[in-house]
Short mmCIF file of C-alpha atoms in Angstrom, two decimals:
data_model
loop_
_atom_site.label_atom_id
_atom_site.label_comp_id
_atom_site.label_asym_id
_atom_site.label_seq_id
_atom_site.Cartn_x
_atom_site.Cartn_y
_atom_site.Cartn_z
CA UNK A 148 -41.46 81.57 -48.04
CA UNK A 149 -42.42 80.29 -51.26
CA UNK A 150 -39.95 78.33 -53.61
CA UNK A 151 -38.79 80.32 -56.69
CA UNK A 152 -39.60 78.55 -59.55
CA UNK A 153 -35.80 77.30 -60.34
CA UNK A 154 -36.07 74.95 -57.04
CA UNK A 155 -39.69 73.79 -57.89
CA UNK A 156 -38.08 72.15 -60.98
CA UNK A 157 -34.63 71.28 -59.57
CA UNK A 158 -36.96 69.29 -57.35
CA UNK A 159 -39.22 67.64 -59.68
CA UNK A 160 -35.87 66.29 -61.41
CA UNK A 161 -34.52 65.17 -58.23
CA UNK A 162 -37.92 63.37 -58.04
CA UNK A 163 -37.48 62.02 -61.11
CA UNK A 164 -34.26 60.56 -60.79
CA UNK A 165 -35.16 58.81 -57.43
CA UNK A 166 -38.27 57.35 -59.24
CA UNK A 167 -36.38 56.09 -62.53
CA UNK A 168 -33.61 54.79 -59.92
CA UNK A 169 -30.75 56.71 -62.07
CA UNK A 170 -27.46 57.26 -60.94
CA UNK A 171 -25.91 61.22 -61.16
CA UNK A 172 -22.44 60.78 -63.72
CA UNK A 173 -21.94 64.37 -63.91
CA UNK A 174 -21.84 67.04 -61.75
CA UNK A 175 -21.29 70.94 -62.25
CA UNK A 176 -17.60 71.20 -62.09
CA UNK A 177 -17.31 68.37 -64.93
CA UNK A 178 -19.75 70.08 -67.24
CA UNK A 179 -18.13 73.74 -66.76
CA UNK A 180 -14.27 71.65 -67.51
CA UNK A 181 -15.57 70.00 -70.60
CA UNK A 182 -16.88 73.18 -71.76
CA UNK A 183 -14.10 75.13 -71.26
CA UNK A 184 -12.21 73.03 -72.70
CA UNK A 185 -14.04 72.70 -76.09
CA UNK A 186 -14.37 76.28 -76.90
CA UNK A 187 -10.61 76.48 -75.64
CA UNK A 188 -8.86 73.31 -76.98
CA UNK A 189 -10.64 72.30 -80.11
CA UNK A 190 -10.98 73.17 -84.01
CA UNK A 191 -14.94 73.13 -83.12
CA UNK A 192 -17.32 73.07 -80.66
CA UNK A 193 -19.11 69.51 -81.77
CA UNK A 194 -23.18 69.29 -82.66
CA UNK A 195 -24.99 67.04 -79.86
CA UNK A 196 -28.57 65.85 -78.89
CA UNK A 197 -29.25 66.50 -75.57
CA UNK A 198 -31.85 64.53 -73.41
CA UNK A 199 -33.28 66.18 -70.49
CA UNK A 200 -34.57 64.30 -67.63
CA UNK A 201 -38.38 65.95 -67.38
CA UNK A 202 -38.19 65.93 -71.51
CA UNK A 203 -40.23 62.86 -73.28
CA UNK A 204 -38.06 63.41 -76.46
CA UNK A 205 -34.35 64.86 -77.01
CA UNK A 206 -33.71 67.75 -79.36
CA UNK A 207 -33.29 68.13 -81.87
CA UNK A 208 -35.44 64.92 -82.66
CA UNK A 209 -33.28 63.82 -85.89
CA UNK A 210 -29.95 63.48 -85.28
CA UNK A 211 -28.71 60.24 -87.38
CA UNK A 212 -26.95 61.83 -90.08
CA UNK A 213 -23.53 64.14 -89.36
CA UNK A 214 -24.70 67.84 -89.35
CA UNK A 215 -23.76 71.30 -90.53
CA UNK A 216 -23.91 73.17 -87.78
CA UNK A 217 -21.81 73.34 -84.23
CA UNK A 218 -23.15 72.57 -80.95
CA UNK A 219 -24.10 74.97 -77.99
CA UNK A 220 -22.19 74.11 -75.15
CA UNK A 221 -23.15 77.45 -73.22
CA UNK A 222 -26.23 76.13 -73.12
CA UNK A 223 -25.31 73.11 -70.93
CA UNK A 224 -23.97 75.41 -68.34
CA UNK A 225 -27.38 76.95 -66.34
CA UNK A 226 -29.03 72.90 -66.64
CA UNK A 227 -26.34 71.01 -66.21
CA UNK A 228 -28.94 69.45 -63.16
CA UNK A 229 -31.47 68.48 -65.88
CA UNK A 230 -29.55 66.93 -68.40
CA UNK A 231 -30.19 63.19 -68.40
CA UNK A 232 -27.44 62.18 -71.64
CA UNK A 233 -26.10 64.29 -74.28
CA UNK A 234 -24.86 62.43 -77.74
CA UNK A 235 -22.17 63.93 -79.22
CA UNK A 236 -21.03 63.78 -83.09
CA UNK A 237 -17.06 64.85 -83.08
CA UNK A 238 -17.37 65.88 -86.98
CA UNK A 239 -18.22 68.22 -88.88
CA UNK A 240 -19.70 68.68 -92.74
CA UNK A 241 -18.09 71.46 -94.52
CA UNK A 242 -19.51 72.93 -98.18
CA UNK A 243 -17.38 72.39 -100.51
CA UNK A 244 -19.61 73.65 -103.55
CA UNK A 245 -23.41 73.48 -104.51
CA UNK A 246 -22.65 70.32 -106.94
CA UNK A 247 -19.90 68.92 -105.32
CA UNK A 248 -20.40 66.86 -101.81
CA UNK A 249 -19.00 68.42 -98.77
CA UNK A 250 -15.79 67.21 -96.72
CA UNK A 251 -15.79 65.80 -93.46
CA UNK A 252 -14.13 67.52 -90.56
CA UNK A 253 -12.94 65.10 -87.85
CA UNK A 254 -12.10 65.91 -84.03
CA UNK A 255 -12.55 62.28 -83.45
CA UNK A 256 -8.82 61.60 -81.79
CA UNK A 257 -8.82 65.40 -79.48
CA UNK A 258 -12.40 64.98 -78.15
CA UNK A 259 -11.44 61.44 -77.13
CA UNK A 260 -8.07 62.84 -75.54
CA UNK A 261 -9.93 65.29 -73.91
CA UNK A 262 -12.53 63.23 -72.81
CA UNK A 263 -10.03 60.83 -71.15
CA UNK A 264 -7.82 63.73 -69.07
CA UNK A 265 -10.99 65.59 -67.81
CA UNK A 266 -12.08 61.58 -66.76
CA UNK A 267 -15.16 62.46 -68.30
CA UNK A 268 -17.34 59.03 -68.21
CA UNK A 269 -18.64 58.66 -71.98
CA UNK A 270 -20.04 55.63 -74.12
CA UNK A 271 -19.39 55.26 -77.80
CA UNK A 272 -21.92 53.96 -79.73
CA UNK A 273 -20.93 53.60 -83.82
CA UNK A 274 -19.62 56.74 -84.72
CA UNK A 275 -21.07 59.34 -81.61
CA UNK A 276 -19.85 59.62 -77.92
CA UNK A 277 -22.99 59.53 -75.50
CA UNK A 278 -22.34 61.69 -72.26
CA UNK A 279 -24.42 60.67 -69.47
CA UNK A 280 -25.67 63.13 -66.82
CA UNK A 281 -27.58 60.82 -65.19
CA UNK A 282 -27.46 57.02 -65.92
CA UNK A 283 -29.30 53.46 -65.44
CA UNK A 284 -27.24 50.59 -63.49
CA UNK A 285 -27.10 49.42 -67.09
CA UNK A 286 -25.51 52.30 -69.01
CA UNK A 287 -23.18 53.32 -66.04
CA UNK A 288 -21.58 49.71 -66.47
CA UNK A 289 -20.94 50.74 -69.94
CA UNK A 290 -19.41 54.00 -68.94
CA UNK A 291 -15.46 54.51 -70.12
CA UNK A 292 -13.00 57.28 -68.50
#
């Protein structure tokens, strides 16, 4: 029987991960439970930058500057497997006028709340919350719950 082409990549991940030596964080359950929770629990759903493991670059590419837009969490649910770290900004720009320079929406104090009763591992780094799928012996020593 030949493998349908969902296992041929879950494998080449698992591959991957055995050959970078990276350590799972995240499994399934923990991704469905933070995403249920988002849509259910907070003002917004918040932008992130995802990194998958068999990806040379995350998307989208820039990702410096607080954004306009909210994030996709649905789309974390069928690749939850793949995902190597996803960096997450808890804000949120709002237009206030075309002259005029737009407010800043802030989740910052619920998304860590929520972070800490799902015991979702996460790393902040300035002002964004990095959520590791998979991490290095490095970054999982960093990890807080």
């Amino acid at each position: 029987m030949r493998d349908n082409p969902q296992q041929l990549h879950k494998q080449k991940v698992i591959a991957e991960v055995e050959q970078r030596s990276l350590t799972s964080v995240m499994n399934n359950t923990k991704w469905n439970s933070l995403t249920e929770a988002i849509y259910c629990e907070l003002a917004f759903a918040p932008a992130f930058q995802s990194k998958y493991i068999l990806e040379v670059e995350p998307y989208p590419l820039a990702f410096e500057q607080d954004v306009f837009y909210l994030g996709d969490w649905e789309s974390l649910s069928t690749a939850w497997y793949n995902v190597e770290w996803i960096r997450v900004k808890p804000r949120l720009l709002e237009h206030t006028g075309k002259y005029t320079a737009p407010n800043t929406l802030t989740i910052e104090a619920e998304w860590v709340n929520l972070l800490q009763r799902l015991r979702i591992p996460y790393v902040k780094k300035e002002q964004d919350y990095w959520i590791y799928g998979y991490a290095t012996a490095t970054e999982y020593e960093q990890l807080e719950y």
